[in-house]
Amino acid sequence: MIDPLFWLGLSLLLVAASLTTLLVAAIPALQELARAARSAEKFFDTLSRELPPTLNAIRNTSLEITDLTDDVSEGVKSASQVVKQVDHSLDSAKKQAQNVQVTTRSVLVGVKAAWKTFTRPKPTRRSTECLPMNEKPPLTLREREAQRQENRRTQLETYRLNNGYGETASWERDLNQEDLS
C-alpha cells in the first residue's frame, strides 16, 4: 500500500507546483524591482551631473561670505578709528575753546584795567612833602636805633601771628636780651 514511488512523485509534484506559484507571485515583484533599479540609475546619473556644480557653487558662496565678513570687519575697524579721531578732535576742540575763553577773559580784564587807568583822574603832586633822596637830612644815631627796634618788633609780631605760637621761642628771648644789653 505504501508505495515509495508514489510518495516521491507526489512530493515532486508538490514542489513543482509550489515553485510555479512562487514564480508567478515573484514576477510582479521582480518587475517593480527592475523599475526601481532604473529609477535609481536615473537618480544617480542626475546626481553625478548636478552635484559637482552645486558643491562648487556652495564652496564659492562660502568663500564670498568669508570675503564679505573680512570686508565688514575692516569697515568696523575703520569706523572705530574714525570715531576715535572724532573723539580726539572733539577733545582738542574743547581744550581750544577753554583756552579761547581764558584768553578772552584775560583780554577783557586787561582792557578794563587799561580803561580804568586811562579814565582815572590824575593825582595832584605833593612836591612840598616829599624831598628827593639826596636832599633828605641824614638820620641821627638815635633815630636809626629807634627804627631798628620798630622793625624787629614788627618782624617778631608777624612771626608770632603767622605761626600761631602763644609764647615766644627761646631764641627770640635771647635775641631780645642781646639787643637790650
N, CA and C atoms as an extended XYZ file, in Angstrom:
543
Properties=species:S:1:pos:R:3:atomname:S:1:resname:S:1:resid:I:1 pbc="F F F"
N         0.767       -1.154        0.000 N   MET     1
C         0.000        0.000        0.000 CA  MET     1
C         0.839        1.262        0.000 C   MET     1
N         1.726        1.160        0.645 N   ILE     2
C         2.568        2.336        0.622 CA  ILE     2
C         3.657        2.044       -0.399 C   ILE     2
N         3.527        2.787       -1.420 N   ASP     3
C         4.491        2.636       -2.473 CA  ASP     3
C         5.416        3.858       -2.413 C   ASP     3
N         6.679        3.676       -2.307 N   PRO     4
C         7.585        4.815       -2.155 CA  PRO     4
C         7.678        5.645       -3.425 C   PRO     4
N         7.441        5.039       -4.543 N   LEU     5
C         7.495        5.820       -5.768 CA  LEU     5
C         6.322        6.785       -5.856 C   LEU     5
N         5.233        6.355       -5.345 N   PHE     6
C         4.073        7.228       -5.352 CA  PHE     6
C         4.354        8.479       -4.517 C   PHE     6
N         4.893        8.272       -3.384 N   TRP     7
C         5.183        9.408       -2.497 CA  TRP     7
C         6.285       10.281       -3.079 C   TRP     7
N         7.176        9.721       -3.723 N   LEU     8
C         8.227       10.503       -4.340 CA  LEU     8
C         7.647       11.343       -5.475 C   LEU     8
N         6.810       10.808       -6.267 N   GLY     9
C         6.181       11.536       -7.375 CA  GLY     9
C         5.303       12.658       -6.841 C   GLY     9
N         4.534       12.321       -5.791 N   LEU    10
C         3.657       13.315       -5.193 CA  LEU    10
C         4.483       14.466       -4.619 C   LEU    10
N         5.586       14.221       -3.992 N   SER    11
C         6.430       15.252       -3.420 CA  SER    11
C         7.007       16.130       -4.525 C   SER    11
N         7.406       15.466       -5.618 N   LEU    12
C         7.960       16.256       -6.709 CA  LEU    12
C         6.883       17.127       -7.340 C   LEU    12
N         5.724       16.616       -7.435 N   LEU    13
C         4.618       17.399       -7.982 CA  LEU    13
C         4.321       18.595       -7.089 C   LEU    13
N         4.279       18.393       -5.806 N   LEU    14
C         4.017       19.491       -4.878 CA  LEU    14
C         5.142       20.526       -4.914 C   LEU    14
N         6.357       20.096       -5.017 N   VAL    15
C         7.483       21.034       -5.083 CA  VAL    15
C         7.392       21.830       -6.377 C   VAL    15
N         7.041       21.185       -7.472 N   ALA    16
C         6.938       21.890       -8.747 CA  ALA    16
C         5.797       22.891       -8.708 C   ALA    16
N         4.676       22.501       -8.116 N   ALA    17
C         3.535       23.410       -8.024 CA  ALA    17
C         3.893       24.621       -7.151 C   ALA    17
N         4.576       24.387       -6.051 N   SER    18
C         4.923       25.500       -5.170 CA  SER    18
C         5.953       26.419       -5.830 C   SER    18
N         6.871       25.868       -6.606 N   LEU    19
C         7.830       26.699       -7.324 CA  LEU    19
C         7.126       27.516       -8.401 C   LEU    19
N         6.168       26.923       -9.068 N   THR    20
C         5.424       27.657      -10.078 CA  THR    20
C         4.647       28.800       -9.419 C   THR    20
N         4.003       28.535       -8.308 N   THR    21
C         3.260       29.569       -7.595 CA  THR    21
C         4.217       30.672       -7.132 C   THR    21
N         5.339       30.247       -6.673 N   LEU    22
C         6.333       31.234       -6.207 CA  LEU    22
C         6.802       32.098       -7.371 C   LEU    22
N         7.045       31.513       -8.538 N   LEU    23
C         7.484       32.287       -9.695 CA  LEU    23
C         6.371       33.213      -10.177 C   LEU    23
N         5.172       32.740      -10.174 N   VAL    24
C         4.053       33.575      -10.611 CA  VAL    24
C         3.887       34.763       -9.646 C   VAL    24
N         4.061       34.536       -8.379 N   ALA    25
C         3.923       35.613       -7.406 CA  ALA    25
C         5.141       36.542       -7.449 C   ALA    25
N         6.318       36.040       -7.820 N   ALA    26
C         7.540       36.840       -7.808 CA  ALA    26
C         7.705       37.689       -9.066 C   ALA    26
N         7.026       37.368      -10.142 N   ILE    27
C         7.193       38.118      -11.392 CA  ILE    27
C         6.816       39.590      -11.203 C   ILE    27
N         5.645       39.967      -10.644 N   PRO    28
C         5.375       41.405      -10.465 CA  PRO    28
C         6.377       42.068       -9.524 C   PRO    28
N         6.823       41.367       -8.499 N   ALA    29
C         7.800       41.953       -7.573 CA  ALA    29
C         9.118       42.204       -8.287 C   ALA    29
N         9.521       41.256       -9.160 N   LEU    30
C        10.761       41.438       -9.907 CA  LEU    30
C        10.632       42.571      -10.918 C   LEU    30
N         9.443       42.747      -11.520 N   GLN    31
C         9.222       43.852      -12.436 CA  GLN    31
C         9.341       45.196      -11.685 C   GLN    31
N         8.762       45.267      -10.505 N   GLU    32
C         8.866       46.503       -9.697 CA  GLU    32
C        10.305       46.757       -9.267 C   GLU    32
N        11.012       45.703       -8.954 N   LEU    33
C        12.414       45.849       -8.580 CA  LEU    33
C        13.229       46.370       -9.764 C   LEU    33
N        12.901       45.910      -10.988 N   ALA    34
C        13.603       46.389      -12.185 CA  ALA    34
C        13.297       47.866      -12.414 C   ALA    34
N        12.025       48.241      -12.256 N   ARG    35
C        11.671       49.668      -12.395 CA  ARG    35
C        12.411       50.511      -11.359 C   ARG    35
N        12.486       50.071      -10.113 N   ALA    36
C        13.173       50.811       -9.054 CA  ALA    36
C        14.662       50.936       -9.369 C   ALA    36
N        15.245       49.889       -9.943 N   ALA    37
C        16.660       49.937      -10.313 CA  ALA    37
C        16.882       50.949      -11.414 C   ALA    37
N        15.978       51.004      -12.421 N   ARG    38
C        16.106       52.017      -13.481 CA  ARG    38
C        15.954       53.425      -12.916 C   ARG    38
N        14.999       53.592      -12.005 N   SER    39
C        14.779       54.901      -11.389 CA  SER    39
C        16.004       55.314      -10.561 C   SER    39
N        16.566       54.377       -9.825 N   ALA    40
C        17.764       54.681       -9.040 CA  ALA    40
C        18.922       55.019       -9.960 C   ALA    40
N        19.016       54.348      -11.100 N   GLU    41
C        20.089       54.646      -12.040 CA  GLU    41
C        19.946       56.056      -12.598 C   GLU    41
N        18.705       56.436      -12.945 N   LYS    42
C        18.465       57.798      -13.425 CA  LYS    42
C        18.807       58.821      -12.332 C   LYS    42
N        18.419       58.512      -11.088 N   PHE    43
C        18.700       59.429       -9.967 CA  PHE    43
C        20.202       59.601       -9.769 C   PHE    43
N        20.943       58.501       -9.834 N   PHE    44
C        22.393       58.590       -9.649 CA  PHE    44
C        23.053       59.337      -10.812 C   PHE    44
N        22.516       59.180      -12.033 N   ASP    45
C        23.039       59.952      -13.163 CA  ASP    45
C        22.805       61.447      -12.947 C   ASP    45
N        21.586       61.777      -12.500 N   THR    46
C        21.263       63.186      -12.232 CA  THR    46
C        22.185       63.733      -11.136 C   THR    46
N        22.393       62.952      -10.082 N   LEU    47
C        23.297       63.396       -9.014 CA  LEU    47
C        24.712       63.598       -9.525 C   LEU    47
N        25.190       62.696      -10.339 N   SER    48
C        26.564       62.824      -10.831 CA  SER    48
C        26.710       64.034      -11.743 C   SER    48
N        25.622       64.447      -12.419 N   ARG    49
C        25.689       65.638      -13.264 CA  ARG    49
C        25.494       66.917      -12.461 C   ARG    49
N        24.576       66.926      -11.490 N   GLU    50
C        24.197       68.150      -10.783 CA  GLU    50
C        24.987       68.404       -9.497 C   GLU    50
N        25.466       67.401       -8.837 N   LEU    51
C        26.110       67.570       -7.540 CA  LEU    51
C        27.440       68.331       -7.607 C   LEU    51
N        28.352       68.042       -8.516 N   PRO    52
C        29.615       68.806       -8.525 CA  PRO    52
C        29.423       70.308       -8.743 C   PRO    52
N        28.576       70.747       -9.702 N   PRO    53
C        28.395       72.202       -9.814 CA  PRO    53
C        27.741       72.813       -8.565 C   PRO    53
N        26.824       72.050       -7.960 N   THR    54
C        26.177       72.566       -6.751 CA  THR    54
C        27.190       72.692       -5.619 C   THR    54
N        28.043       71.673       -5.490 N   LEU    55
C        29.080       71.745       -4.457 CA  LEU    55
C        30.054       72.887       -4.726 C   LEU    55
N        30.394       73.114       -5.999 N   ASN    56
C        31.259       74.252       -6.351 CA  ASN    56
C        30.580       75.571       -6.021 C   ASN    56
N        29.295       75.668       -6.317 N   ALA    57
C        28.558       76.895       -6.002 CA  ALA    57
C        28.528       77.133       -4.490 C   ALA    57
N        28.321       76.061       -3.713 N   ILE    58
C        28.314       76.191       -2.249 CA  ILE    58
C        29.699       76.616       -1.759 C   ILE    58
N        30.739       76.045       -2.320 N   ARG    59
C        32.115       76.405       -1.939 CA  ARG    59
C        32.381       77.871       -2.277 C   ARG    59
N        31.989       78.313       -3.476 N   ASN    60
C        32.184       79.711       -3.878 CA  ASN    60
C        31.399       80.663       -2.972 C   ASN    60
N        30.181       80.248       -2.626 N   THR    61
C        29.365       81.081       -1.742 CA  THR    61
C        30.021       81.224       -0.377 C   THR    61
N        30.570       80.134        0.141 N   SER    62
C        31.240       80.214        1.449 CA  SER    62
C        32.474       81.107        1.370 C   SER    62
N        33.213       81.060        0.242 N   LEU    63
C        34.364       81.953        0.072 CA  LEU    63
C        33.918       83.413       -0.004 C   LEU    63
N        32.827       83.681       -0.726 N   GLU    64
C        32.309       85.044       -0.816 CA  GLU    64
C        31.842       85.550        0.546 C   GLU    64
N        31.214       84.655        1.311 N   ILE    65
C        30.767       85.045        2.661 CA  ILE    65
C        31.977       85.376        3.527 C   ILE    65
N        33.048       84.597        3.400 N   THR    66
C        34.273       84.873        4.154 CA  THR    66
C        34.854       86.225        3.754 C   THR    66
N        34.883       86.500        2.433 N   ASP    67
C        35.380       87.799        1.965 CA  ASP    67
C        34.516       88.943        2.497 C   ASP    67
N        33.198       88.763        2.442 N   LEU    68
C        32.299       89.800        2.955 CA  LEU    68
C        32.499       90.014        4.455 C   LEU    68
N        32.713       88.929        5.188 N   THR    69
C        32.967       89.047        6.633 CA  THR    69
C        34.243       89.833        6.886 C   THR    69
N        35.281       89.552        6.096 N   ASP    70
C        36.530       90.304        6.238 CA  ASP    70
C        36.324       91.782        5.918 C   ASP    70
N        35.572       92.065        4.847 N   ASP    71
C        35.292       93.455        4.479 CA  ASP    71
C        34.514       94.171        5.580 C   ASP    71
N        33.534       93.484        6.139 N   VAL    72
C        32.729       94.095        7.208 CA  VAL    72
C        33.594       94.358        8.435 C   VAL    72
N        34.466       93.404        8.786 N   SER    73
C        35.331       93.609        9.956 CA  SER    73
C        36.299       94.765        9.714 C   SER    73
N        36.825       94.898        8.489 N   GLU    74
C        37.683       96.036        8.160 CA  GLU    74
C        36.897       97.340        8.235 C   GLU    74
N        35.655       97.313        7.763 N   GLY    75
C        34.810       98.506        7.852 CA  GLY    75
C        34.539       98.895        9.288 C   GLY    75
N        34.308       97.902       10.129 N   VAL    76
C        34.072       98.191       11.550 CA  VAL    76
C        35.330       98.780       12.176 C   VAL    76
N        36.498       98.225       11.823 N   LYS    77
C        37.752       98.756       12.358 CA  LYS    77
C        37.961      100.205       11.907 C   LYS    77
N        37.737      100.467       10.629 N   SER    78
C        37.938      101.833       10.139 CA  SER    78
C        36.911      102.780       10.761 C   SER    78
N        35.683      102.297       10.969 N   ALA    79
C        34.676      103.144       11.619 CA  ALA    79
C        35.074      103.438       13.052 C   ALA    79
N        35.636      102.455       13.746 N   SER    80
C        36.073      102.709       15.125 CA  SER    80
C        37.239      103.692       15.145 C   SER    80
N        38.127      103.615       14.140 N   GLN    81
C        39.220      104.584       14.062 CA  GLN    81
C        38.683      105.985       13.786 C   GLN    81
N        37.678      106.080       12.936 N   VAL    82
C        37.071      107.382       12.649 CA  VAL    82
C        36.428      107.936       13.911 C   VAL    82
N        35.749      107.065       14.656 N   VAL    83
C        35.115      107.514       15.906 CA  VAL    83
C        36.173      107.997       16.882 C   VAL    83
N        37.301      107.289       16.977 N   LYS    84
C        38.381      107.716       17.860 CA  LYS    84
C        38.937      109.069       17.418 C   LYS    84
N        39.105      109.242       16.110 N   GLN    85
C        39.622      110.519       15.610 CA  GLN    85
C        38.648      111.653       15.901 C   GLN    85
N        37.353      111.385       15.723 N   VAL    86
C        36.347      112.411       16.008 CA  VAL    86
C        36.351      112.736       17.493 C   VAL    86
N        36.482      111.713       18.332 N   ASP    87
C        36.531      111.933       19.778 CA  ASP    87
C        37.751      112.757       20.147 C   ASP    87
N        38.901      112.436       19.548 N   HIS    88
C        40.125      113.195       19.802 CA  HIS    88
C        39.951      114.640       19.323 C   HIS    88
N        39.333      114.818       18.154 N   SER    89
C        39.099      116.168       17.629 CA  SER    89
C        38.183      116.954       18.547 C   SER    89
N        37.157      116.289       19.068 N   LEU    90
C        36.247      116.974       19.992 CA  LEU    90
C        36.973      117.371       21.272 C   LEU    90
N        37.831      116.495       21.765 N   ASP    91
C        38.597      116.835       22.968 CA  ASP    91
C        39.502      118.028       22.723 C   ASP    91
N        40.209      118.008       21.581 N   SER    92
C        41.099      119.132       21.290 CA  SER    92
C        40.306      120.418       21.045 C   SER    92
N        39.142      120.306       20.419 N   ALA    93
C        38.306      121.496       20.216 CA  ALA    93
C        37.814      122.030       21.553 C   ALA    93
N        37.491      121.141       22.481 N   LYS    94
C        37.049      121.569       23.811 CA  LYS    94
C        38.174      122.300       24.533 C   LYS    94
N        39.406      121.744       24.445 N   LYS    95
C        40.548      122.398       25.076 CA  LYS    95
C        40.816      123.760       24.443 C   LYS    95
N        40.713      123.833       23.122 N   GLN    96
C        40.924      125.111       22.447 CA  GLN    96
C        39.859      126.120       22.847 C   GLN    96
N        38.618      125.657       22.993 N   ALA    97
C        37.545      126.566       23.416 CA  ALA    97
C        37.813      127.084       24.823 C   ALA    97
N        38.309      126.196       25.713 N   GLN    98
C        38.643      126.642       27.066 CA  GLN    98
C        39.786      127.649       27.027 C   GLN    98
N        40.789      127.390       26.178 N   ASN    99
C        41.904      128.337       26.049 CA  ASN    99
C        41.415      129.677       25.514 C   ASN    99
N        40.523      129.635       24.539 N   VAL   100
C        39.971      130.875       23.991 CA  VAL   100
C        39.195      131.622       25.067 C   VAL   100
N        38.442      130.875       25.892 N   GLN   101
C        37.665      131.501       26.956 CA  GLN   101
C        38.595      132.179       27.961 C   GLN   101
N        39.671      131.481       28.350 N   VAL   102
C        40.624      132.066       29.297 CA  VAL   102
C        41.297      133.283       28.682 C   VAL   102
N        41.695      133.166       27.424 N   THR   103
C        42.348      134.286       26.746 CA  THR   103
C        41.403      135.477       26.633 C   THR   103
N        40.145      135.200       26.307 N   THR   104
C        39.156      136.283       26.191 CA  THR   104
C        38.966      136.965       27.532 C   THR   104
N        38.867      136.178       28.592 N   ARG   105
C        38.724      136.783       29.920 CA  ARG   105
C        39.939      137.641       30.253 C   ARG   105
N        41.129      137.110       29.935 N   SER   106
C        42.347      137.862       30.231 CA  SER   106
C        42.370      139.175       29.455 C   SER   106
N        41.984      139.117       28.200 N   VAL   107
C        41.962      140.341       27.381 CA  VAL   107
C        40.938      141.326       27.941 C   VAL   107
N        39.775      140.816       28.332 N   LEU   108
C        38.754      141.712       28.885 CA  LEU   108
C        39.219      142.344       30.187 C   LEU   108
N        39.863      141.568       31.046 N   VAL   109
C        40.381      142.131       32.297 CA  VAL   109
C        41.447      143.167       31.988 C   VAL   109
N        42.317      142.894       31.024 N   GLY   110
C        43.342      143.862       30.631 CA  GLY   110
C        42.729      145.133       30.077 C   GLY   110
N        41.690      144.983       29.242 N   VAL   111
C        41.030      146.170       28.677 CA  VAL   111
C        40.369      146.977       29.788 C   VAL   111
N        39.718      146.297       30.744 N   LYS   112
C        39.091      147.008       31.868 CA  LYS   112
C        40.129      147.766       32.685 C   LYS   112
N        41.242      147.092       32.966 N   ALA   113
C        42.301      147.753       33.742 CA  ALA   113
C        42.852      148.949       32.988 C   ALA   113
N        43.047      148.788       31.679 N   ALA   114
C        43.552      149.901       30.875 CA  ALA   114
C        42.537      151.037       30.859 C   ALA   114
N        41.275      150.705       30.719 N   TRP   115
C        40.231      151.738       30.696 CA  TRP   115
C        40.179      152.484       32.022 C   TRP   115
N        40.270      151.751       33.143 N   LYS   116
C        40.266      152.405       34.458 CA  LYS   116
C        41.496      153.286       34.615 C   LYS   116
N        42.627      152.820       34.098 N   THR   117
C        43.850      153.615       34.207 CA  THR   117
C        43.736      154.895       33.379 C   THR   117
N        43.189      154.784       32.189 N   PHE   118
C        43.070      155.975       31.342 CA  PHE   118
C        42.007      156.943       31.834 C   PHE   118
N        40.938      156.411       32.429 N   THR   119
C        39.849      157.299       32.864 CA  THR   119
C        40.011      157.769       34.296 C   THR   119
N        40.986      157.284       35.025 N   ARG   120
C        41.211      157.681       36.411 CA  ARG   120
C        41.717      159.127       36.439 C   ARG   120
N        41.208      159.911       37.395 N   PRO   121
C        41.712      161.297       37.479 CA  PRO   121
C        43.172      161.279       37.933 C   PRO   121
N        43.929      162.182       37.395 N   LYS   122
C        45.355      162.225       37.701 CA  LYS   122
C        45.548      162.830       39.093 C   LYS   122
N        46.400      162.198       39.892 N   PRO   123
C        46.599      162.717       41.253 CA  PRO   123
C        47.391      164.030       41.239 C   PRO   123
N        47.106      164.829       42.218 N   THR   124
C        47.859      166.096       42.341 CA  THR   124
C        49.212      165.791       42.958 C   THR   124
N        50.191      166.498       42.548 N   ARG   125
C        51.549      166.226       43.021 CA  ARG   125
C        51.769      166.951       44.343 C   ARG   125
N        52.410      166.240       45.248 N   ARG   126
C        52.751      166.847       46.541 CA  ARG   126
C        54.265      167.056       46.572 C   ARG   126
N        54.687      168.036       45.959 N   SER   127
C        56.124      168.270       45.864 CA  SER   127
C        56.693      168.847       47.156 C   SER   127
N        55.843      169.452       47.986 N   THR   128
C        56.357      170.071       49.208 CA  THR   128
C        56.641      169.049       50.289 C   THR   128
N        55.911      167.921       50.289 N   GLU   129
C        56.088      166.939       51.354 CA  GLU   129
C        57.230      165.981       51.071 C   GLU   129
N        57.467      165.651       49.836 N   CYS   130
C        58.491      164.677       49.503 CA  CYS   130
C        59.751      165.383       49.065 C   CYS   130
N        60.829      164.992       49.666 N   LEU   131
C        62.120      165.519       49.261 CA  LEU   131
C        62.833      164.449       48.458 C   LEU   131
N        63.616      164.814       47.519 N   PRO   132
C        64.412      163.823       46.814 CA  PRO   132
C        65.378      163.151       47.790 C   PRO   132
N        65.858      161.978       47.432 N   MET   133
C        66.705      161.191       48.309 CA  MET   133
C        67.969      161.951       48.732 C   MET   133
N        68.548      162.659       47.822 N   ASN   134
C        69.784      163.342       48.164 CA  ASN   134
C        69.547      164.593       49.007 C   ASN   134
N        68.310      165.103       49.083 N   GLU   135
C        68.026      166.298       49.864 CA  GLU   135
C        67.522      165.985       51.261 C   GLU   135
N        67.272      164.697       51.602 N   LYS   136
C        66.808      164.353       52.942 CA  LYS   136
C        67.968      164.533       53.928 C   LYS   136
N        67.648      165.031       55.100 N   PRO   137
C        68.719      165.169       56.093 CA  PRO   137
C        69.085      163.790       56.638 C   PRO   137
N        70.330      163.553       56.952 N   PRO   138
C        70.727      162.254       57.470 CA  PRO   138
C        70.142      162.024       58.857 C   PRO   138
N        69.880      160.724       59.159 N   LEU   139
C        69.294      160.370       60.449 CA  LEU   139
C        70.385      160.376       61.515 C   LEU   139
N        69.934      160.702       62.699 N   THR   140
C        70.874      160.655       63.816 CA  THR   140
C        70.979      159.218       64.288 C   THR   140
N        71.930      158.952       65.180 N   LEU   141
C        72.154      157.618       65.689 CA  LEU   141
C        70.933      157.105       66.442 C   LEU   141
N        70.306      157.925       67.233 N   ARG   142
C        69.121      157.521       67.994 CA  ARG   142
C        67.954      157.207       67.073 C   ARG   142
N        67.761      158.005       66.041 N   GLU   143
C        66.654      157.754       65.114 CA  GLU   143
C        66.851      156.414       64.397 C   GLU   143
N        68.095      156.111       64.005 N   ARG   144
C        68.356      154.830       63.361 CA  ARG   144
C        68.112      153.663       64.311 C   ARG   144
N        68.523      153.812       65.585 N   GLU   145
C        68.321      152.765       66.570 CA  GLU   145
C        66.831      152.552       66.839 C   GLU   145
N        66.060      153.602       66.866 N   ALA   146
C        64.614      153.503       67.093 CA  ALA   146
C        63.950      152.785       65.914 C   ALA   146
N        64.381      153.073       64.711 N   GLN   147
C        63.801      152.392       63.542 CA  GLN   147
C        64.124      150.898       63.560 C   GLN   147
N        65.341      150.545       63.984 N   ARG   148
C        65.715      149.138       64.072 CA  ARG   148
C        64.837      148.415       65.083 C   ARG   148
N        64.595      149.029       66.213 N   GLN   149
C        63.762      148.414       67.249 CA  GLN   149
C        62.342      148.207       66.725 C   GLN   149
N        61.796      149.192       66.026 N   GLU   150
C        60.439      149.060       65.479 CA  GLU   150
C        60.383      147.934       64.442 C   GLU   150
N        61.390      147.850       63.599 N   ASN   151
C        61.422      146.798       62.581 CA  ASN   151
C        61.501      145.416       63.219 C   ASN   151
N        62.311      145.268       64.258 N   ARG   152
C        62.432      143.983       64.941 CA  ARG   152
C        61.117      143.602       65.595 C   ARG   152
N        60.449      144.529       66.211 N   ARG   153
C        59.180      144.219       66.874 CA  ARG   153
C        58.131      143.784       65.846 C   ARG   153
N        58.058      144.476       64.758 N   THR   154
C        57.051      144.099       63.757 CA  THR   154
C        57.380      142.745       63.146 C   THR   154
N        58.663      142.437       62.960 N   GLN   155
C        59.022      141.131       62.430 CA  GLN   155
C        58.684      140.037       63.419 C   GLN   155
N        58.943      140.248       64.706 N   LEU   156
C        58.612      139.251       65.716 CA  LEU   156
C        57.107      139.071       65.821 C   LEU   156
N        56.352      140.154       65.760 N   GLU   157
C        54.889      140.046       65.830 CA  GLU   157
C        54.350      139.324       64.604 C   GLU   157
N        54.909      139.578       63.460 N   THR   158
C        54.489      138.886       62.241 CA  THR   158
C        54.779      137.403       62.365 C   THR   158
N        55.946      137.078       62.917 N   TYR   159
C        56.296      135.668       63.102 CA  TYR   159
C        55.315      134.994       64.040 C   TYR   159
N        54.977      135.631       65.119 N   ARG   160
C        54.042      135.053       66.086 CA  ARG   160
C        52.653      134.892       65.464 C   ARG   160
N        52.182      135.870       64.717 N   LEU   161
C        50.844      135.806       64.121 CA  LEU   161
C        50.781      134.722       63.053 C   LEU   161
N        51.828      134.604       62.256 N   ASN   162
C        51.798      133.640       61.166 CA  ASN   162
C        51.865      132.208       61.659 C   ASN   162
N        52.637      131.952       62.687 N   ASN   163
C        52.798      130.579       63.152 CA  ASN   163
C        51.814      130.218       64.239 C   ASN   163
N        51.155      131.172       64.843 N   GLY   164
C        50.139      130.884       65.837 CA  GLY   164
C        50.698      130.443       67.172 C   GLY   164
N        51.955      130.770       67.474 N   TYR   165
C        52.522      130.383       68.757 CA  TYR   165
C        52.092      131.390       69.816 C   TYR   165
N        51.728      130.905       70.991 N   GLY   166
C        51.337      131.799       72.090 CA  GLY   166
C        52.545      132.353       72.800 C   GLY   166
N        53.619      131.585       72.865 N   GLU   167
C        54.820      132.027       73.566 CA  GLU   167
C        55.920      132.274       72.555 C   GLU   167
N        56.833      133.114       72.922 N   THR   168
C        57.970      133.347       72.049 CA  THR   168
C        58.960      132.219       72.231 C   THR   168
N        59.688      131.941       71.200 N   ALA   169
C        60.677      130.880       71.259 CA  ALA   169
C        61.865      131.339       72.089 C   ALA   169
N        62.642      130.403       72.572 N   SER   170
C        63.771      130.742       73.441 CA  SER   170
C        64.808      131.566       72.692 C   SER   170
N        65.007      131.299       71.426 N   TRP   171
C        65.996      132.070       70.683 CA  TRP   171
C        65.536      133.505       70.494 C   TRP   171
N        64.202      133.744       70.452 N   GLU   172
C        63.709      135.122       70.347 CA  GLU   172
C        64.009      135.885       71.636 C   GLU   172
N        63.783      135.208       72.767 N   ARG   173
C        64.056      135.868       74.054 CA  ARG   173
C        65.536      136.193       74.161 C   ARG   173
N        66.382      135.253       73.755 N   ASP   174
C        67.819      135.502       73.810 CA  ASP   174
C        68.198      136.658       72.908 C   ASP   174
N        67.579      136.727       71.714 N   LEU   175
C        67.857      137.796       70.775 CA  LEU   175
C        67.432      139.132       71.358 C   LEU   175
N        66.251      139.171       71.957 N   ASN   176
C        65.755      140.433       72.550 CA  ASN   176
C        66.661      140.867       73.698 C   ASN   176
N        67.137      139.919       74.512 N   GLN   177
C        68.011      140.274       75.635 CA  GLN   177
C        69.333      140.813       75.121 C   GLN   177
N        69.865      140.240       74.034 N   GLU   178
C        71.115      140.740       73.478 CA  GLU   178
C        70.936      142.150       72.932 C   GLU   178
N        69.781      142.427       72.296 N   ASP   179
C        69.533      143.747       71.743 CA  ASP   179
C        69.433      144.788       72.841 C   ASP   179
N        68.810      144.419       73.944 N   LEU   180
C        68.626      145.379       75.033 CA  LEU   180
C        69.927      145.639       75.772 C   LEU   180
N        70.825      144.700       75.818 N   SER   181
C        72.064      144.939       76.567 CA  SER   181
C        73.075      145.718       75.797 C   SER   181
